[in-house]
Coordinates of C-alpha atoms in Angstrom, one line a residue:
M177 CA 11.3 -13.4 9.5
S178 CA 12.8 -12.8 6.7
E179 CA 14.2 -9.0 6.6
S180 CA 12.2 -6.6 4.7
P181 CA 13.0 -6.5 1.4
F182 CA 11.5 -3.2 0.4
L183 CA 14.1 -1.2 2.3
D184 CA 16.3 0.4 -0.3
P185 CA 13.4 0.8 -2.9
F186 CA 12.5 3.0 0.4
A187 CA 16.1 5.6 0.6
V188 CA 16.0 8.8 0.0
P189 CA 18.9 9.8 -2.0
T190 CA 21.8 10.8 -0.4
G191 CA 24.3 13.8 -2.6
E192 CA 26.8 11.2 -4.4
E193 CA 24.2 9.4 -5.3
E194 CA 21.9 10.0 -8.5
S195 CA 17.9 11.2 -8.0
S196 CA 14.4 11.6 -9.9
V197 CA 13.7 13.6 -7.2
S198 CA 13.6 16.6 -7.8
T199 CA 15.9 18.9 -5.6
E200 CA 16.6 21.5 -4.7
V201 CA 19.6 21.4 -2.7
P202 CA 21.3 17.7 -3.7
G203 CA 19.7 15.1 -0.7
D204 CA 16.9 17.0 0.1
V205 CA 13.4 16.9 -0.9
V206 CA 11.6 19.9 -1.8
P207 CA 7.9 19.8 0.3
G208 CA 4.8 18.8 -1.5
T209 CA 7.2 17.1 -3.9
V210 CA 6.2 13.0 -4.4
V211 CA 10.0 11.3 -4.0
T212 CA 9.3 9.0 -7.3
S213 CA 6.0 8.0 -8.3
G214 CA 4.6 4.8 -10.2
P215 CA 3.5 6.5 -13.6
A216 CA 0.0 3.7 -12.6
S217 CA -1.3 4.6 -9.6
A218 CA -2.1 8.0 -11.5
G219 CA -5.4 6.1 -13.2
A220 CA -6.1 5.5 -9.9
T221 CA -9.5 6.3 -9.0
H222 CA -9.0 6.2 -5.1
A223 CA -7.4 7.4 -2.3
V224 CA -7.3 6.7 1.0
C225 CA -4.3 9.6 2.2
A226 CA -2.4 10.6 5.6
S227 CA 0.1 13.4 6.3
L228 CA 2.3 11.5 9.0
P229 CA 4.6 14.4 11.8
L230 CA 7.9 12.2 10.4
D231 CA 10.4 12.7 8.0
L232 CA 10.7 10.1 4.5
D233 CA 12.5 8.0 5.8
Q234 CA 10.7 7.8 9.9
A235 CA 7.2 6.9 7.3
V236 CA 8.4 4.3 5.8
G237 CA 10.7 2.6 8.0
A238 CA 7.8 2.7 10.6
F239 CA 5.5 1.4 7.6
V240 CA 7.4 -1.2 7.2
D241 CA 9.2 -1.7 9.8
D242 CA 7.2 -2.0 12.9
T243 CA 4.4 -2.9 10.8
H244 CA 3.5 -5.2 13.7
L245 CA 3.5 -2.2 16.5
W246 CA 0.6 -0.2 14.3
W247 CA -1.9 -3.5 12.8
P248 CA -5.3 -2.4 13.2
R249 CA -5.6 -5.8 15.6
T250 CA -9.3 -5.5 14.2
L251 CA -8.3 -6.4 10.7
R252 CA -5.7 -9.8 11.9
A253 CA -6.3 -12.9 10.7
T254 CA -4.6 -14.6 13.3
G255 CA -5.6 -13.1 16.4
E256 CA -5.0 -9.9 18.3
A257 CA -1.7 -11.0 19.0
G258 CA -1.1 -12.2 15.6
H259 CA 2.2 -11.0 14.6
V260 CA 2.2 -8.9 11.1
Y261 CA 5.4 -8.1 9.2
F262 CA 7.1 -7.1 5.4
G263 CA 9.4 -10.0 4.5
D264 CA 9.4 -12.9 1.4
G265 CA 7.7 -10.3 -0.6
G266 CA 4.6 -10.3 0.8
L267 CA 2.7 -8.4 3.8
L268 CA 2.7 -11.7 5.7
E269 CA 1.1 -12.3 9.0
E270 CA 1.4 -15.4 11.0
D271 CA 0.8 -15.7 15.3
A272 CA 2.4 -14.1 17.7
D273 CA 4.1 -18.4 18.6
G274 CA 5.3 -18.2 15.7
S275 CA 2.6 -20.8 13.3
S276 CA 0.1 -19.0 10.4
G277 CA -3.3 -20.6 12.1
D278 CA -5.9 -23.4 10.8
D279 CA -3.3 -25.9 10.8
Q280 CA -1.7 -23.9 8.0
D281 CA 2.4 -23.4 7.1
P282 CA 2.6 -20.3 5.4
P283 CA 1.5 -17.3 6.8
Y284 CA -1.6 -15.6 6.2
E285 CA -0.6 -13.5 3.3
W286 CA -2.8 -9.9 3.2
A287 CA -1.1 -8.5 -0.1
T288 CA 2.0 -9.7 -2.5
L289 CA 5.2 -7.2 -4.0
A290 CA 3.7 -6.3 -7.5
G291 CA 6.7 -3.3 -8.0
A292 CA 8.6 -1.5 -5.8
A293 CA 10.6 1.7 -6.9
E294 CA 12.0 4.1 -4.5
G295 CA 9.2 6.1 -2.5
T296 CA 6.5 3.8 -4.0
L297 CA 5.1 0.0 -3.0
E298 CA 2.4 -1.9 -5.6
L299 CA 0.7 -4.0 -3.7
D300 CA -1.5 -7.2 -5.1
W301 CA -4.6 -6.4 -2.2
W302 CA -6.1 -9.5 -0.9
G303 CA -7.1 -7.9 2.0
G304 CA -9.7 -11.0 4.4
H305 CA -11.1 -12.9 1.1
H306 CA -7.5 -14.4 0.1
D307 CA -8.6 -17.6 -1.7
A308 CA -8.7 -19.3 -5.2
A309 CA -12.1 -18.2 -5.8
T310 CA -11.1 -14.3 -5.6
S311 CA -8.3 -11.7 -8.0
P312 CA -6.5 -9.7 -6.1
V313 CA -6.6 -5.9 -5.7
R314 CA -3.7 -3.9 -7.1
L315 CA -2.7 -1.1 -4.6
Y316 CA 0.0 1.9 -4.5
L317 CA 1.0 3.0 -1.7
S318 CA 3.4 6.6 -2.2
W319 CA 5.6 8.5 -0.3
S320 CA 5.9 12.7 -0.4
A321 CA 7.2 15.1 2.0
G322 CA 4.4 16.9 3.0
P323 CA 4.3 20.6 2.4
R324 CA 4.3 22.3 5.9
G325 CA 7.3 19.0 6.1
G326 CA 6.9 15.7 8.1
A327 CA 5.1 13.0 5.6
E328 CA 2.7 12.4 3.6
L329 CA 1.1 8.5 2.5
S330 CA -1.7 7.9 -0.4
V331 CA -3.0 5.2 -1.2
R332 CA -4.7 5.1 -4.2
G333 CA -6.8 1.7 -5.9
N334 CA -8.8 1.2 -8.4
E335 CA -12.7 -0.9 -8.2
P336 CA -13.2 -3.0 -6.6
T337 CA -13.2 -0.6 -3.7
S338 CA -13.3 -3.3 -1.3
W339 CA -9.9 -2.6 0.3
W340 CA -10.5 0.0 0.6
E341 CA -12.6 -0.4 4.4
D342 CA -9.7 -1.9 5.4
W343 CA -6.9 0.8 4.1
T344 CA -8.5 3.9 6.3
T345 CA -8.5 1.0 9.0
I346 CA -5.0 0.3 8.9
L347 CA -4.3 4.4 8.0
G348 CA -6.5 5.4 10.1
A349 CA -4.3 3.1 13.3
F350 CA -0.8 3.8 12.1
T351 CA -1.2 7.2 12.3
R352 CA -2.3 6.7 15.5
F353 CA 1.0 4.8 15.7
T354 CA 2.3 7.9 14.4
G355 CA 1.2 11.2 15.7
G356 CA 0.0 12.1 12.5
S357 CA -3.9 12.0 10.2
L358 CA -5.6 11.1 8.0
T359 CA -6.4 13.7 5.3
E360 CA -9.3 14.3 3.0
H361 CA -10.8 11.5 0.6
G362 CA -14.7 10.6 0.0
E363 CA -16.2 7.3 0.6
P364 CA -16.0 5.8 -2.8
G365 CA -19.2 5.8 -4.5
Q366 CA -20.3 7.9 -1.9
G367 CA -19.4 11.2 -4.7
G368 CA -15.4 11.5 -3.4
G369 CA -13.1 9.3 -5.5
G370 CA -10.4 10.4 -3.6
S371 CA -8.1 12.9 -3.1

């Protein structure tokens, strides 16, 4: 498995680095503000959000580096022992023995990287339906400082909302791993499209 390609885009700037983050003291993140949010994510109509009792860098690190530890077993394509990780430009999974299962050479691909910037990640989400007849859904993951400390993570996307149930399960597993909680959100098609 290769090193995560997403570490640098999520780095919180130090006082010596220039930043687009609004800060009161260089290097500090103002609570309640998004570190940097991709402009396209503002148009996303549905969201799943989580509050995490971690600093921003810890929240991003746990999400990206420790994916194999918290990824829900019910969503593992190669079985309960599958190893899910970020690498090689995507969110991938392989069997515990290093193969991808189903006699396929490459790992199973849950999503491909569509873009990354400080505090944001854009994924083309295939989910469990990665085949030539299915198009991915563009998702926007944004990390921000929580208004009362900690960090917040939102996953936003549009129609079709096939991603929403998967990501409610995914963020549920991630919040259990970090000691956080899902925040208010509405189920698509049920009158509450986001938070």
